[in-house]
Coordinates of N, CA and C in Angstrom, one line a residue:
X102 N 38.4 18.8 -3.4 CA 37.6 19.3 -2.6 C 36.6 19.8 -3.3
X103 N 35.5 19.3 -2.5 CA 34.2 19.5 -3.1 C 33.1 20.6 -2.2
X104 N 32.8 21.5 -3.3 CA 31.7 22.6 -2.0 C 30.6 21.9 -1.8
X105 N 29.6 21.9 -0.8 CA 28.6 21.2 -0.5 C 27.7 22.6 0.4
X106 N 26.6 23.4 -0.3 CA 26.1 24.2 0.3 C 25.4 23.7 1.5
X107 N 25.3 25.0 2.3 CA 24.6 24.1 4.1 C 23.2 23.8 3.9
X108 N 23.1 22.8 4.7 CA 21.9 21.6 4.1 C 21.7 20.8 3.5
X109 N 22.8 20.7 2.6 CA 22.7 19.9 1.4 C 23.7 18.8 1.9
X110 N 23.7 18.4 1.9 CA 24.5 17.2 2.6 C 24.9 16.5 3.9
X111 N 25.6 15.7 4.1 CA 25.8 14.9 5.0 C 24.9 14.0 5.8
X112 N 24.5 13.9 7.0 CA 23.8 12.7 7.7 C 22.6 12.9 6.8
X113 N 21.9 11.8 6.6 CA 20.3 11.6 6.4 C 19.5 11.2 7.2
X114 N 18.3 11.6 7.6 CA 17.6 10.8 8.6 C 17.1 9.8 8.6
X115 N 16.5 8.9 9.0 CA 15.8 8.0 8.6 C 14.3 7.8 8.9
X116 N 13.3 7.5 8.5 CA 12.0 7.3 8.8 C 11.5 7.6 10.4
X117 N 12.2 6.7 11.1 CA 11.7 6.4 12.4 C 12.2 7.6 13.0
X118 N 13.1 8.3 12.6 CA 14.0 9.3 13.5 C 13.5 10.8 13.4
X119 N 12.9 10.3 11.7 CA 11.9 11.8 11.4 C 10.8 12.0 12.4
X120 N 10.0 10.3 12.4 CA 8.9 10.2 13.0 C 9.1 10.8 14.7
X121 N 9.9 10.3 15.2 CA 10.3 10.6 16.8 C 10.4 12.1 17.1
X122 N 11.3 12.7 16.0 CA 11.6 13.9 15.9 C 10.1 14.8 15.8
X123 N 9.4 14.6 14.5 CA 8.1 15.1 14.7 C 7.1 14.9 16.0
X124 N 7.4 14.1 16.8 CA 6.8 13.7 18.1 C 7.5 14.5 19.4
X125 N 8.4 14.9 19.4 CA 9.2 15.4 20.4 C 8.6 16.7 20.2
X126 N 8.9 17.0 18.5 CA 9.0 18.9 18.5 C 7.5 19.6 18.5
X127 N 6.7 18.7 17.8 CA 5.4 19.3 17.4 C 4.5 18.5 17.9
X128 N 4.5 17.3 18.6 CA 3.3 16.8 19.1 C 2.8 15.8 17.8
X129 N 3.1 15.5 16.7 CA 2.7 14.9 15.7 C 2.7 13.6 15.9
X130 N 2.1 12.6 15.4 CA 2.3 11.1 15.6 C 2.2 10.7 14.4
X131 N 3.1 9.7 13.7 CA 3.0 8.9 12.4 C 3.2 7.9 12.6
X132 N 1.8 6.7 12.5 CA 1.9 5.4 13.0 C 1.5 4.0 12.0
X133 N 2.1 3.9 11.4 CA 1.4 2.6 10.4 C 0.6 1.2 11.2
X134 N -0.4 1.2 11.0 CA -1.4 0.3 11.9 C -0.8 -0.9 11.4
X135 N -0.1 -1.4 10.6 CA 0.8 -2.6 10.6 C 2.3 -3.0 11.3
X136 N 2.6 -2.0 11.9 CA 3.6 -2.0 12.7 C 3.6 -2.8 13.8
X137 N 4.7 -3.6 13.5 CA 4.7 -4.8 14.5 C 4.9 -4.5 15.9
X138 N 5.6 -3.5 16.6 CA 5.9 -3.0 17.9 C 4.3 -2.9 18.6
X139 N 3.4 -2.8 17.7 CA 2.2 -2.1 18.6 C 1.3 -3.6 18.7
X140 N 0.7 -3.5 19.6 CA -0.5 -4.9 20.1 C -1.9 -4.6 19.1
X141 N -2.4 -5.6 19.4 CA -3.6 -5.7 18.6 C -4.9 -4.3 19.3
X142 N -4.9 -3.9 20.4 CA -5.6 -3.3 21.6 C -4.8 -1.8 20.6
X143 N -3.5 -1.4 20.9 CA -3.0 -0.3 20.4 C -3.2 0.4 18.5
X144 N -3.3 -0.8 17.9 CA -3.6 -1.2 16.7 C -5.1 -0.6 16.3
X145 N -6.2 -1.1 16.9 CA -7.5 -1.0 16.8 C -7.8 0.4 17.6
X146 N -7.2 0.7 19.0 CA -7.4 2.4 19.1 C -7.1 3.1 17.7
X147 N -5.9 2.9 17.4 CA -5.4 4.1 16.2 C -6.4 3.8 15.1
X148 N -6.8 3.2 14.7 CA -7.8 2.4 13.6 C -9.1 3.4 13.9
X149 N -9.5 3.4 15.1 CA -10.7 3.9 15.7 C -10.7 5.5 15.8
X150 N -9.5 6.3 16.3 CA -9.1 7.0 16.1 C -8.9 7.9 14.6
X151 N -8.6 7.2 13.9 CA -8.2 7.5 12.4 C -9.9 7.5 11.7
X152 N -11.0 6.9 11.7 CA -12.2 6.5 11.8 C -12.6 7.9 11.9
X153 N -12.7 8.0 13.1 CA -13.7 8.9 14.1 C -13.0 10.5 13.3
X154 N -11.5 10.3 13.1 CA -11.0 11.9 12.9 C -11.2 12.0 11.2
X155 N -11.3 11.3 10.0 CA -11.1 11.3 8.6 C -12.1 10.5 8.0
X156 N -12.9 9.5 8.8 CA -13.9 8.8 7.8 C -13.3 7.3 8.0
X157 N -13.7 6.3 7.5 CA -13.6 5.0 7.1 C -12.8 4.8 6.1
X158 N -11.9 4.1 6.3 CA -11.0 3.8 5.1 C -11.3 3.0 4.1
X159 N -12.2 1.9 4.4 CA -12.5 1.0 3.6 C -13.6 2.0 2.3
X160 N -14.6 2.3 3.1 CA -15.6 3.2 2.4 C -14.7 4.3 1.3
X161 N -13.9 4.6 2.0 CA -12.7 5.7 0.8 C -12.6 4.8 -0.2
X162 N -12.0 3.7 0.1 CA -11.3 3.0 -0.9 C -12.6 2.4 -2.0
X163 N -13.4 2.1 -1.5 CA -14.9 2.2 -2.2 C -15.0 3.0 -3.3
X164 N -15.2 4.3 -2.6 CA -15.7 5.5 -3.4 C -14.5 5.4 -4.7
X165 N -13.4 5.6 -4.2 CA -12.1 5.7 -5.4 C -12.4 5.0 -6.1
X166 N -12.4 3.5 -6.1 CA -12.4 2.8 -7.0 C -13.5 2.7 -8.3
X167 N -15.0 3.2 -7.5 CA -16.0 3.9 -8.4 C -15.9 4.5 -9.2
X168 N -15.1 6.0 -8.7 CA -14.5 7.4 -9.2 C -13.9 6.4 -10.7
X169 N -12.5 6.0 -10.4 CA -11.6 5.4 -11.4 C -13.0 4.5 -12.7
X170 N -13.7 3.6 -11.9 CA -14.3 2.9 -13.2 C -15.1 4.0 -13.8
X171 N -15.5 5.3 -13.6 CA -16.5 6.2 -14.2 C -15.2 6.7 -15.2
X172 N -14.3 7.3 -14.8 CA -13.4 7.9 -15.9 C -13.1 7.0 -17.2

């Protein structure tokens, strides 16, 4: 017999189940722009929202590369 403390063992939720629970319980939405379930207009809407809230991804990647070269 093996003892497992409460909360450490049993069923492990998959990524989509965690995302769905986040949406239902906290109103959080975690979506990949590469999700094949999305249409092009849906992807574009998400990209625009992300850019508006957090800034342009391409510009951030370019800044990161420049900073890495300086190091």
